[in-house]
Amino acid sequence: MLGSSRSRHRFTTALAGFGLLVTGAALQVGTAAAPAHAATTYRVLFDDGHAEEAGNADWIISTSKPDPLAQDSSPSSETDWTGALSSWGVALQKTGSYSMKTATSALTYGGSSTTDLSNFDALVLPEPNTLFTTAEKTAIMNFVKNGGGLFMISDHTGADRNNDGYDAVEILNDLMTNNSVDSTDPFGFSIDSLDISSGYPAAISDSSNAVLNGSFGTVTKSLIADGTTATLKPSDNSAVKGLVYRSGYSGNTGAFFATSTFGSGRVAFWGDSSPIDDGTGQSGNTLYDGWNDSGATNAALALNATAWLTGASSGGGGGGGGGGGGTCTSAQLLGNPGFESGNTTWTASSGVITNSSSEAARTGSYKAWLDGYGSAHTDTLSQSVTIPSGCSATLSFYLHVDTAETTTSTAYDKLTVTAGSTTLATYSNLNAASGYVLKSFDVSSLAGTTATIKFSGVEGSTLQTSFVIDDTALNVS
């Protein structure tokens, strides 16, 4: 941050220059096509390339890889496929609406492999025990951002099954906080470093939630047999929602099962691998039948969540409660989303939509630049959009905050983001960063209405703060 005020039209800082370098080096990723949902078949990839079979773990749907159908093309019971997750796989297979594969090598997105993420609607990470590479983390995050579903299943802290120094808690937290796409708490939660020995976490009451009340049954409780929880941070991602809680906890702490969104995609977290263990697997492993535990409804939770992540069901998974039932044609609804058509479609204050070189666009030449004058000033940017009934909707945009303020505690200059009458977030000079950061919000509650998406920037009397927005989207599915 700089300590002097300059006119925004001549404002060029080392920080802004560094931001351009960062966006050029780290953010020009993920240009592969978004996952294309099939009409009747939903495609799920189970990961087995990160020591998911180490120790007593046997987190596979079948020993036949990548295609479980090679073991049995028409399974009727969990033992027709071999693996501690075979009940999960067989249950999906029997519906006739899902196809599954197992990945045994590095995860990619936009490649030619049959297990490339672009060929799937959801990715399941069942207690990974080795770190994802930088390239893999980029692939996973872009897969979700572009519409894929991510199912992260952890275990308790210290469950380092292959003794490489990393457990699933550390590995999944590393995925969320140390990637080239968005490391600023993109999903709105972090996994706790805990070892909770036992318990039956209870589901919240939400009859409209597709994960808790889906086609595979109603979820009432889950199971902890040495597991952990998550801490939710809705200020970072308003879509995050705890669905199942450890006894005595609620709100932002003790979430045993949680969902969120990122870009156009969906995310689910489960704090233990015991609930997905069906007790049957390869010889020599010590397994536990949590899938069929009579005190829990783990099968319904796993299967409903899979349906929601793949897009086979909609409604209620994110923080907004979903857009209801019915059908929805997937689309991006905002006009001139990257501002490359200049001052059209949006209603903006003078000079907001600009190709000025003083602040770099994330992509192309144009962006929306609010404030940055170093004097009392207000800028607005808005667009009204009709969100069809029956749709889940996600608003996303990239934000770069550049400031000359030196304080680390006082928000002198603020940007407020609203959708209809709802305030989604407020940012300030305290959110200054060297490059663009992706922001994402579930606005499914606005389905069936025409809402105004609005950005309002208010700057104080001295020391500039620039709020620069690019690559907006309002995706429905």
Short mmCIF file of C-alpha atoms in Angstrom, two decimals:
data_model
loop_
_atom_site.label_atom_id
_atom_site.label_comp_id
_atom_site.label_asym_id
_atom_site.label_seq_id
_atom_site.Cartn_x
_atom_site.Cartn_y
_atom_site.Cartn_z
CA MET A 1 0.00 0.00 0.00
CA LEU A 2 1.11 3.53 -0.68
CA GLY A 3 0.98 6.50 1.64
CA SER A 4 0.08 9.33 -0.73
CA SER A 5 -2.97 10.47 -2.67
CA ARG A 6 -2.96 10.74 -6.47
CA SER A 7 -5.55 11.32 -9.17
CA ARG A 8 -6.95 7.98 -10.38
CA HIS A 9 -6.45 9.00 -14.01
CA ARG A 10 -2.70 9.20 -13.49
CA PHE A 11 -2.52 6.61 -10.71
CA THR A 12 0.07 3.91 -11.30
CA THR A 13 1.71 2.14 -8.37
CA ALA A 14 4.24 -0.58 -7.83
CA LEU A 15 1.41 -2.50 -6.23
CA ALA A 16 -0.77 -2.19 -9.31
CA GLY A 17 2.16 -3.25 -11.47
CA PHE A 18 2.78 -6.23 -9.28
CA GLY A 19 -0.92 -7.07 -9.50
CA LEU A 20 -0.61 -7.15 -13.28
CA LEU A 21 2.28 -9.55 -13.00
CA VAL A 22 0.33 -11.75 -10.63
CA THR A 23 -2.76 -11.85 -12.79
CA GLY A 24 -0.67 -12.60 -15.84
CA ALA A 25 1.24 -15.39 -14.18
CA ALA A 26 -1.29 -16.96 -11.87
CA LEU A 27 -4.77 -16.15 -13.12
CA GLN A 28 -4.54 -17.02 -16.79
CA VAL A 29 -5.65 -20.56 -16.12
CA GLY A 30 -8.78 -22.61 -16.44
CA THR A 31 -9.75 -21.94 -20.01
CA ALA A 32 -10.97 -25.50 -20.49
CA ALA A 33 -14.64 -25.99 -21.19
CA ALA A 34 -17.03 -26.31 -18.26
CA PRO A 35 -18.37 -29.77 -17.43
CA ALA A 36 -21.31 -30.47 -19.72
CA HIS A 37 -24.10 -32.22 -17.82
CA ALA A 38 -25.52 -35.13 -19.75
CA ALA A 39 -29.29 -35.32 -20.16
CA THR A 40 -29.77 -38.47 -18.09
CA THR A 41 -26.32 -39.68 -17.07
CA TYR A 42 -24.34 -37.94 -14.32
CA ARG A 43 -20.63 -38.66 -14.32
CA VAL A 44 -18.69 -39.14 -11.08
CA LEU A 45 -14.93 -39.57 -10.74
CA PHE A 46 -13.59 -41.18 -7.55
CA ASP A 47 -9.96 -40.37 -6.79
CA ASP A 48 -7.54 -43.20 -5.98
CA GLY A 49 -4.32 -41.45 -6.94
CA HIS A 50 -3.47 -40.06 -3.49
CA ALA A 51 -2.95 -43.05 -1.18
CA GLU A 52 -6.67 -43.69 -0.63
CA GLU A 53 -5.80 -47.37 -0.07
CA ALA A 54 -2.92 -46.79 2.37
CA GLY A 55 -2.98 -48.61 5.70
CA ASN A 56 -6.43 -49.95 6.54
CA ALA A 57 -8.13 -47.51 4.19
CA ASP A 58 -9.82 -49.01 1.14
CA TRP A 59 -11.59 -45.98 -0.26
CA ILE A 60 -12.43 -47.35 -3.71
CA ILE A 61 -15.70 -48.35 -5.36
CA SER A 62 -14.09 -51.28 -7.15
CA THR A 63 -10.72 -52.94 -7.68
CA SER A 64 -11.42 -52.64 -11.40
CA LYS A 65 -9.97 -49.29 -12.48
CA PRO A 66 -10.75 -47.01 -14.11
CA ASP A 67 -14.06 -48.71 -14.99
CA PRO A 68 -15.85 -50.62 -12.21
CA LEU A 69 -18.17 -52.22 -14.76
CA ALA A 70 -15.28 -54.45 -15.80
CA GLN A 71 -15.63 -56.22 -12.45
CA ASP A 72 -19.40 -56.58 -12.73
CA SER A 73 -21.42 -54.78 -15.39
CA SER A 74 -24.71 -55.15 -13.54
CA PRO A 75 -24.04 -55.18 -9.79
CA SER A 76 -26.94 -55.90 -7.45
CA SER A 77 -25.17 -55.94 -4.08
CA GLU A 78 -22.18 -54.19 -2.54
CA THR A 79 -20.02 -57.31 -2.78
CA ASP A 80 -20.38 -57.42 -6.57
CA TRP A 81 -17.79 -54.65 -6.55
CA THR A 82 -14.79 -54.88 -4.21
CA GLY A 83 -13.93 -51.88 -2.06
CA ALA A 84 -15.03 -50.15 1.13
CA LEU A 85 -16.95 -47.65 -1.03
CA SER A 86 -18.63 -50.30 -3.17
CA SER A 87 -22.03 -49.71 -1.54
CA TRP A 88 -21.86 -46.09 -2.68
CA GLY A 89 -20.90 -47.02 -6.23
CA VAL A 90 -23.39 -49.85 -6.57
CA ALA A 91 -26.24 -47.71 -5.25
CA LEU A 92 -25.55 -45.09 -7.89
CA GLN A 93 -25.10 -47.67 -10.64
CA LYS A 94 -28.44 -49.32 -9.85
CA THR A 95 -30.33 -46.07 -10.53
CA GLY A 96 -29.30 -46.16 -14.17
CA SER A 97 -28.58 -42.41 -14.04
CA TYR A 98 -24.89 -42.40 -13.11
CA SER A 99 -21.62 -43.51 -14.62
CA MET A 100 -18.46 -43.80 -12.54
CA LYS A 101 -14.73 -44.04 -13.05
CA THR A 102 -11.70 -44.23 -10.76
CA ALA A 103 -8.65 -42.01 -11.26
CA THR A 104 -5.32 -43.60 -10.37
CA SER A 105 -2.95 -40.97 -11.77
CA ALA A 106 -2.56 -37.19 -11.55
CA LEU A 107 -5.78 -35.22 -11.81
CA THR A 108 -6.03 -33.01 -14.90
CA TYR A 109 -8.56 -30.62 -16.40
CA GLY A 110 -8.71 -29.98 -20.12
CA GLY A 111 -6.55 -32.92 -21.16
CA SER A 112 -7.15 -36.01 -23.28
CA SER A 113 -7.22 -38.70 -20.57
CA THR A 114 -10.41 -40.68 -20.06
CA THR A 115 -10.30 -39.62 -16.42
CA ASP A 116 -9.71 -35.93 -17.20
CA LEU A 117 -12.02 -33.82 -15.05
CA SER A 118 -13.65 -32.23 -18.11
CA ASN A 119 -15.36 -35.60 -18.68
CA PHE A 120 -17.14 -35.54 -15.30
CA ASP A 121 -19.78 -33.68 -13.34
CA ALA A 122 -18.37 -34.38 -9.87
CA LEU A 123 -15.08 -35.38 -8.24
CA VAL A 124 -14.94 -37.34 -4.97
CA LEU A 125 -11.81 -37.02 -2.82
CA PRO A 126 -12.25 -39.80 -0.22
CA GLU A 127 -9.63 -39.01 2.44
CA PRO A 128 -6.60 -38.27 0.25
CA ASN A 129 -3.29 -39.02 2.00
CA THR A 130 -0.75 -37.33 -0.28
CA LEU A 131 -0.56 -33.66 -1.21
CA PHE A 132 -1.98 -32.53 -4.52
CA THR A 133 0.58 -31.05 -6.87
CA THR A 134 0.37 -27.42 -7.94
CA ALA A 135 -1.00 -28.50 -11.32
CA GLU A 136 -3.60 -30.77 -9.70
CA LYS A 137 -4.81 -28.00 -7.40
CA THR A 138 -5.20 -25.69 -10.38
CA ALA A 139 -7.14 -28.40 -12.22
CA ILE A 140 -9.48 -29.11 -9.29
CA MET A 141 -10.21 -25.48 -8.53
CA ASN A 142 -10.89 -24.58 -12.16
CA PHE A 143 -13.08 -27.67 -12.56
CA VAL A 144 -15.27 -26.44 -9.69
CA LYS A 145 -15.18 -22.79 -10.78
CA ASN A 146 -16.43 -23.81 -14.22
CA GLY A 147 -19.38 -25.84 -12.90
CA GLY A 148 -18.05 -29.12 -11.46
CA GLY A 149 -18.97 -30.61 -8.09
CA LEU A 150 -16.31 -31.37 -5.45
CA PHE A 151 -16.88 -33.82 -2.57
CA MET A 152 -14.12 -33.54 0.06
CA ILE A 153 -14.06 -36.24 2.73
CA SER A 154 -11.60 -35.79 5.56
CA ASP A 155 -10.58 -37.83 8.59
CA HIS A 156 -9.25 -36.82 11.99
CA THR A 157 -6.01 -34.94 12.40
CA GLY A 158 -3.04 -37.30 12.63
CA ALA A 159 -4.58 -39.91 10.30
CA ASP A 160 -1.41 -40.09 8.21
CA ARG A 161 -1.95 -43.56 6.79
CA ASN A 162 1.15 -43.65 4.59
CA ASN A 163 3.47 -41.84 7.06
CA ASP A 164 4.49 -39.13 4.61
CA GLY A 165 3.88 -36.31 7.11
CA TYR A 166 0.47 -35.23 5.80
CA ASP A 167 -3.06 -36.20 6.78
CA ALA A 168 -6.33 -35.43 5.00
CA VAL A 169 -6.98 -32.34 7.14
CA GLU A 170 -3.71 -30.76 6.04
CA ILE A 171 -4.06 -31.90 2.44
CA LEU A 172 -7.57 -30.53 1.93
CA ASN A 173 -6.76 -27.28 3.73
CA ASP A 174 -3.72 -26.95 1.48
CA LEU A 175 -5.95 -27.38 -1.57
CA MET A 176 -8.16 -24.51 -0.41
CA THR A 177 -5.44 -22.12 0.77
CA ASN A 178 -2.46 -22.77 -1.49
CA ASN A 179 -3.62 -22.84 -5.10
CA SER A 180 -3.16 -20.58 -8.12
CA VAL A 181 -6.88 -19.97 -8.72
CA ASP A 182 -8.18 -18.55 -5.41
CA SER A 183 -6.48 -19.04 -2.05
CA THR A 184 -8.57 -16.49 -0.13
CA ASP A 185 -10.90 -18.97 1.58
CA PRO A 186 -12.78 -19.71 -1.68
CA PHE A 187 -15.34 -22.09 -0.17
CA GLY A 188 -15.89 -20.19 3.08
CA PHE A 189 -14.65 -22.82 5.52
CA SER A 190 -11.53 -24.41 6.97
CA ILE A 191 -11.13 -27.93 8.35
CA ASP A 192 -10.41 -28.17 12.08
CA SER A 193 -7.35 -29.98 13.43
CA LEU A 194 -9.32 -32.27 15.74
CA ASP A 195 -9.70 -35.95 16.60
CA ILE A 196 -13.27 -36.46 17.80
CA SER A 197 -13.53 -40.04 18.98
CA SER A 198 -17.25 -40.72 18.61
CA GLY A 199 -20.70 -39.25 18.20
CA TYR A 200 -23.83 -39.00 16.11
CA PRO A 201 -23.95 -35.45 14.70
CA ALA A 202 -27.49 -34.27 13.95
CA ALA A 203 -28.85 -32.69 10.80
CA ILE A 204 -30.41 -29.25 10.87
CA SER A 205 -34.10 -28.84 10.08
CA ASP A 206 -34.49 -27.74 6.47
CA SER A 207 -37.18 -29.51 4.48
CA SER A 208 -36.22 -27.70 1.26
CA ASN A 209 -32.58 -28.78 1.31
CA ALA A 210 -31.85 -31.27 -1.45
CA VAL A 211 -28.91 -32.82 0.41
CA LEU A 212 -30.86 -33.48 3.61
CA ASN A 213 -34.14 -34.34 1.89
CA GLY A 214 -33.39 -35.86 -1.48
CA SER A 215 -34.43 -38.74 -3.68
CA PHE A 216 -32.26 -41.17 -1.69
CA GLY A 217 -33.98 -40.45 1.64
CA THR A 218 -34.09 -38.07 4.59
CA VAL A 219 -30.96 -37.36 6.60
CA THR A 220 -31.32 -37.20 10.37
CA LYS A 221 -27.88 -38.08 11.75
CA SER A 222 -24.39 -39.00 10.70
CA LEU A 223 -21.55 -40.82 12.46
CA ILE A 224 -18.20 -39.77 13.93
CA ALA A 225 -15.71 -42.55 14.61
CA ASP A 226 -12.51 -40.51 14.94
CA GLY A 227 -13.20 -37.53 12.73
CA THR A 228 -13.17 -33.76 12.62
CA THR A 229 -15.36 -30.73 11.87
CA ALA A 230 -15.12 -27.47 9.96
CA THR A 231 -15.27 -23.81 10.92
CA LEU A 232 -17.51 -21.81 8.61
CA LYS A 233 -16.68 -18.29 7.46
CA PRO A 234 -19.74 -16.86 5.68
CA SER A 235 -18.08 -13.45 5.47
CA ASP A 236 -15.68 -15.04 2.95
CA ASN A 237 -18.35 -16.97 1.03
CA SER A 238 -21.99 -16.37 1.88
CA ALA A 239 -23.02 -19.64 0.22
CA VAL A 240 -21.40 -21.82 2.89
CA LYS A 241 -23.93 -23.72 4.99
CA GLY A 242 -23.59 -26.27 7.79
CA LEU A 243 -26.02 -29.17 7.38
CA VAL A 244 -24.92 -31.61 10.10
CA TYR A 245 -23.40 -30.52 13.42
CA ARG A 246 -21.46 -32.11 16.24
CA SER A 247 -23.52 -32.29 19.42
CA GLY A 248 -23.49 -28.97 21.27
CA TYR A 249 -22.43 -26.92 18.22
CA SER A 250 -24.24 -24.80 15.64
CA GLY A 251 -23.73 -21.79 13.42
CA ASN A 252 -20.12 -21.34 12.31
CA THR A 253 -18.47 -23.96 14.53
CA GLY A 254 -18.64 -27.73 14.74
CA ALA A 255 -20.00 -28.36 11.23
CA PHE A 256 -19.54 -32.05 10.46
CA PHE A 257 -21.10 -31.80 7.00
CA ALA A 258 -21.19 -28.55 5.03
CA THR A 259 -21.89 -27.33 1.51
CA SER A 260 -20.85 -24.27 -0.46
CA THR A 261 -20.43 -22.96 -3.99
CA PHE A 262 -17.48 -21.59 -5.94
CA GLY A 263 -17.87 -19.90 -9.30
CA SER A 264 -20.47 -22.03 -11.09
CA GLY A 265 -19.68 -25.18 -9.12
CA ARG A 266 -20.72 -26.83 -5.87
CA VAL A 267 -18.74 -28.15 -2.91
CA ALA A 268 -19.49 -30.59 -0.08
CA PHE A 269 -17.38 -31.43 3.00
CA TRP A 270 -17.67 -34.42 5.35
CA GLY A 271 -15.51 -34.65 8.47
CA ASP A 272 -14.92 -38.42 8.63
CA SER A 273 -14.39 -41.35 6.29
CA SER A 274 -16.09 -43.86 8.60
CA PRO A 275 -19.62 -42.95 7.38
CA ILE A 276 -18.77 -43.96 3.79
CA ASP A 277 -17.06 -47.22 4.84
CA ASP A 278 -19.37 -50.16 4.09
CA GLY A 279 -17.31 -52.73 5.98
CA THR A 280 -16.43 -54.80 2.92
CA GLY A 281 -13.26 -54.46 0.92
CA GLN A 282 -10.01 -56.07 -0.03
CA SER A 283 -8.61 -58.82 2.15
CA GLY A 284 -6.34 -57.70 4.97
CA ASN A 285 -7.98 -54.36 5.71
CA THR A 286 -9.69 -53.61 9.02
CA LEU A 287 -12.94 -51.91 8.06
CA TYR A 288 -16.03 -50.58 9.84
CA ASP A 289 -19.58 -50.57 8.48
CA GLY A 290 -20.56 -46.94 8.93
CA TRP A 291 -22.60 -46.92 5.72
CA ASN A 292 -25.22 -49.17 7.32
CA ASP A 293 -24.88 -47.93 10.91
CA SER A 294 -28.38 -48.15 12.40
CA GLY A 295 -27.94 -44.95 14.41
CA ALA A 296 -27.24 -42.81 11.34
CA THR A 297 -28.43 -42.12 7.80
CA ASN A 298 -25.06 -41.99 6.11
CA ALA A 299 -26.09 -43.65 2.85
CA ALA A 300 -28.81 -41.07 2.23
CA LEU A 301 -26.38 -38.25 3.02
CA ALA A 302 -23.68 -39.52 0.65
CA LEU A 303 -26.08 -40.26 -2.20
CA ASN A 304 -28.17 -37.09 -1.90
CA ALA A 305 -24.97 -35.04 -1.81
CA THR A 306 -23.70 -36.80 -4.93
CA ALA A 307 -26.95 -35.99 -6.72
CA TRP A 308 -26.70 -32.33 -5.70
CA LEU A 309 -23.03 -32.03 -6.67
CA THR A 310 -23.59 -33.53 -10.12
CA GLY A 311 -26.68 -31.44 -10.79
CA ALA A 312 -29.03 -34.42 -10.69
CA SER A 313 -30.91 -32.52 -7.96
CA SER A 314 -31.08 -28.81 -7.19
CA GLY A 315 -32.15 -26.63 -4.33
CA GLY A 316 -30.90 -25.90 -0.88
CA GLY A 317 -27.27 -26.98 -0.99
CA GLY A 318 -25.78 -23.52 -0.82
CA GLY A 319 -26.31 -20.75 1.64
CA GLY A 320 -29.29 -19.27 -0.17
CA GLY A 321 -31.56 -22.29 0.19
CA GLY A 322 -31.76 -23.06 -3.50
CA GLY A 323 -34.05 -21.92 -6.26
CA GLY A 324 -36.72 -24.55 -5.81
CA GLY A 325 -37.71 -27.45 -8.01
CA GLY A 326 -38.51 -27.57 -11.68
CA THR A 327 -36.28 -27.42 -14.73
CA CYS A 328 -33.68 -24.84 -15.62
CA THR A 329 -31.61 -24.20 -18.71
CA SER A 330 -28.00 -23.54 -17.75
CA ALA A 331 -26.93 -20.06 -18.80
CA GLN A 332 -24.92 -16.95 -17.94
CA LEU A 333 -27.37 -14.06 -17.60
CA LEU A 334 -25.36 -10.84 -17.30
CA GLY A 335 -24.88 -8.70 -20.38
CA ASN A 336 -21.41 -7.36 -21.21
CA PRO A 337 -19.99 -9.40 -18.30
CA GLY A 338 -16.34 -8.51 -18.95
CA PHE A 339 -17.08 -4.87 -19.93
CA GLU A 340 -15.38 -5.37 -23.31
CA SER A 341 -18.34 -3.74 -25.09
CA GLY A 342 -17.58 -0.53 -23.22
CA ASN A 343 -20.23 1.56 -21.55
CA THR A 344 -23.22 -0.58 -22.57
CA THR A 345 -25.76 -2.79 -20.75
CA TRP A 346 -24.56 -1.66 -17.31
CA THR A 347 -25.71 1.56 -15.64
CA ALA A 348 -22.54 3.17 -14.33
CA SER A 349 -21.15 6.42 -13.01
CA SER A 350 -19.08 8.44 -15.44
CA GLY A 351 -15.67 6.89 -16.08
CA VAL A 352 -16.36 3.62 -14.22
CA ILE A 353 -16.26 1.34 -17.29
CA THR A 354 -12.86 2.09 -18.74
CA ASN A 355 -9.84 0.75 -20.61
CA SER A 356 -7.43 3.03 -18.75
CA SER A 357 -3.99 1.49 -18.42
CA SER A 358 -3.57 2.85 -14.88
CA GLU A 359 -5.36 -0.22 -13.51
CA ALA A 360 -5.03 -3.49 -15.41
CA ALA A 361 -8.06 -5.48 -16.52
CA ARG A 362 -8.04 -9.10 -15.47
CA THR A 363 -8.81 -10.16 -19.05
CA GLY A 364 -9.20 -8.09 -22.20
CA SER A 365 -8.86 -4.29 -22.00
CA TYR A 366 -11.94 -3.06 -20.14
CA LYS A 367 -12.98 -3.34 -16.51
CA ALA A 368 -15.15 -1.43 -14.04
CA TRP A 369 -13.07 0.91 -11.87
CA LEU A 370 -14.95 2.44 -8.95
CA ASP A 371 -13.42 5.29 -6.92
CA GLY A 372 -9.64 5.85 -6.80
CA TYR A 373 -9.79 9.65 -6.73
CA GLY A 374 -8.29 10.29 -3.29
CA SER A 375 -11.20 12.61 -2.43
CA ALA A 376 -14.79 12.23 -1.26
CA HIS A 377 -16.46 10.35 -4.11
CA THR A 378 -19.22 7.82 -4.83
CA ASP A 379 -19.39 5.49 -7.84
CA THR A 380 -22.08 2.95 -8.75
CA LEU A 381 -22.38 0.09 -11.23
CA SER A 382 -25.59 -1.88 -11.72
CA GLN A 383 -27.53 -4.18 -14.02
CA SER A 384 -31.02 -5.65 -13.67
CA VAL A 385 -31.45 -9.30 -14.57
CA THR A 386 -34.35 -11.75 -14.56
CA ILE A 387 -33.53 -15.09 -12.89
CA PRO A 388 -35.86 -17.86 -14.09
CA SER A 389 -37.92 -19.87 -11.62
CA GLY A 390 -36.59 -23.30 -10.76
CA CYS A 391 -32.95 -22.28 -11.11
CA SER A 392 -30.00 -22.33 -8.78
CA ALA A 393 -28.11 -19.08 -9.31
CA THR A 394 -24.57 -17.95 -8.51
CA LEU A 395 -23.21 -14.43 -8.84
CA SER A 396 -19.43 -14.21 -9.26
CA PHE A 397 -16.90 -11.52 -10.12
CA TYR A 398 -13.20 -10.80 -9.79
CA LEU A 399 -12.24 -7.92 -7.49
CA HIS A 400 -8.93 -6.08 -7.17
CA VAL A 401 -8.64 -3.57 -4.30
CA ASP A 402 -5.76 -1.11 -4.59
CA THR A 403 -5.26 1.53 -1.89
CA ALA A 404 -2.98 4.30 -0.69
CA GLU A 405 -4.35 3.98 2.84
CA THR A 406 -1.77 2.84 5.38
CA THR A 407 -4.10 1.78 8.19
CA THR A 408 -4.50 -1.90 9.03
CA SER A 409 -7.59 -1.42 11.18
CA THR A 410 -9.91 1.28 9.79
CA ALA A 411 -12.17 0.90 6.76
CA TYR A 412 -12.18 4.40 5.30
CA ASP A 413 -13.33 3.47 1.79
CA LYS A 414 -16.00 0.85 1.10
CA LEU A 415 -17.54 -1.16 -1.73
CA THR A 416 -20.98 -2.67 -1.08
CA VAL A 417 -22.37 -5.46 -3.27
CA THR A 418 -26.14 -6.02 -3.33
CA ALA A 419 -28.55 -8.30 -5.18
CA GLY A 420 -32.07 -6.97 -4.99
CA SER A 421 -32.61 -5.88 -1.39
CA THR A 422 -29.93 -8.23 -0.04
CA THR A 423 -26.44 -7.03 0.84
CA LEU A 424 -24.07 -9.78 -0.24
CA ALA A 425 -20.77 -8.31 0.98
CA THR A 426 -18.89 -5.16 1.90
CA TYR A 427 -15.21 -4.68 1.04
CA SER A 428 -12.85 -1.87 2.01
CA ASN A 429 -9.30 -0.57 1.85
CA LEU A 430 -8.51 -3.34 4.37
CA ASN A 431 -9.10 -5.90 1.59
CA ALA A 432 -6.32 -4.54 -0.62
CA ALA A 433 -4.43 -7.26 -2.48
CA SER A 434 -1.83 -7.49 -5.23
CA GLY A 435 -4.14 -9.09 -7.80
CA TYR A 436 -7.71 -10.05 -8.60
CA VAL A 437 -9.62 -12.31 -6.22
CA LEU A 438 -12.69 -14.34 -7.21
CA LYS A 439 -15.84 -13.62 -5.20
CA SER A 440 -18.88 -15.90 -5.38
CA PHE A 441 -22.38 -15.74 -3.90
CA ASP A 442 -25.42 -18.01 -4.00
CA VAL A 443 -28.39 -15.88 -5.11
CA SER A 444 -30.80 -18.75 -5.76
CA SER A 445 -33.35 -17.17 -3.43
CA LEU A 446 -33.95 -14.57 -6.19
CA ALA A 447 -35.13 -17.18 -8.72
CA GLY A 448 -38.39 -16.11 -10.31
CA THR A 449 -37.67 -12.41 -9.85
CA THR A 450 -36.01 -9.52 -11.64
CA ALA A 451 -33.22 -8.27 -9.39
CA THR A 452 -30.68 -5.48 -9.66
CA ILE A 453 -27.06 -6.44 -9.14
CA LYS A 454 -25.34 -3.33 -7.80
CA PHE A 455 -21.84 -2.29 -6.75
CA SER A 456 -21.59 0.94 -4.71
CA GLY A 457 -18.18 2.44 -3.93
CA VAL A 458 -17.82 5.25 -1.39
CA GLU A 459 -14.42 6.90 -0.96
CA GLY A 460 -13.32 9.18 1.90
CA SER A 461 -11.75 12.61 1.66
CA THR A 462 -8.06 11.65 1.43
CA LEU A 463 -5.89 8.76 0.16
CA GLN A 464 -7.33 6.83 -2.75
CA THR A 465 -8.82 3.34 -2.78
CA SER A 466 -9.69 1.73 -6.12
CA PHE A 467 -12.25 -1.07 -6.39
CA VAL A 468 -11.66 -2.75 -9.77
CA ILE A 469 -14.14 -5.38 -11.01
CA ASP A 470 -13.85 -7.67 -14.02
CA ASP A 471 -15.23 -10.91 -15.48
CA THR A 472 -18.64 -10.88 -13.81
CA ALA A 473 -21.13 -13.73 -14.21
CA LEU A 474 -24.56 -14.74 -13.02
CA ASN A 475 -24.76 -18.45 -13.80
CA VAL A 476 -27.97 -20.45 -13.47
CA SER A 477 -28.42 -24.20 -13.60
#
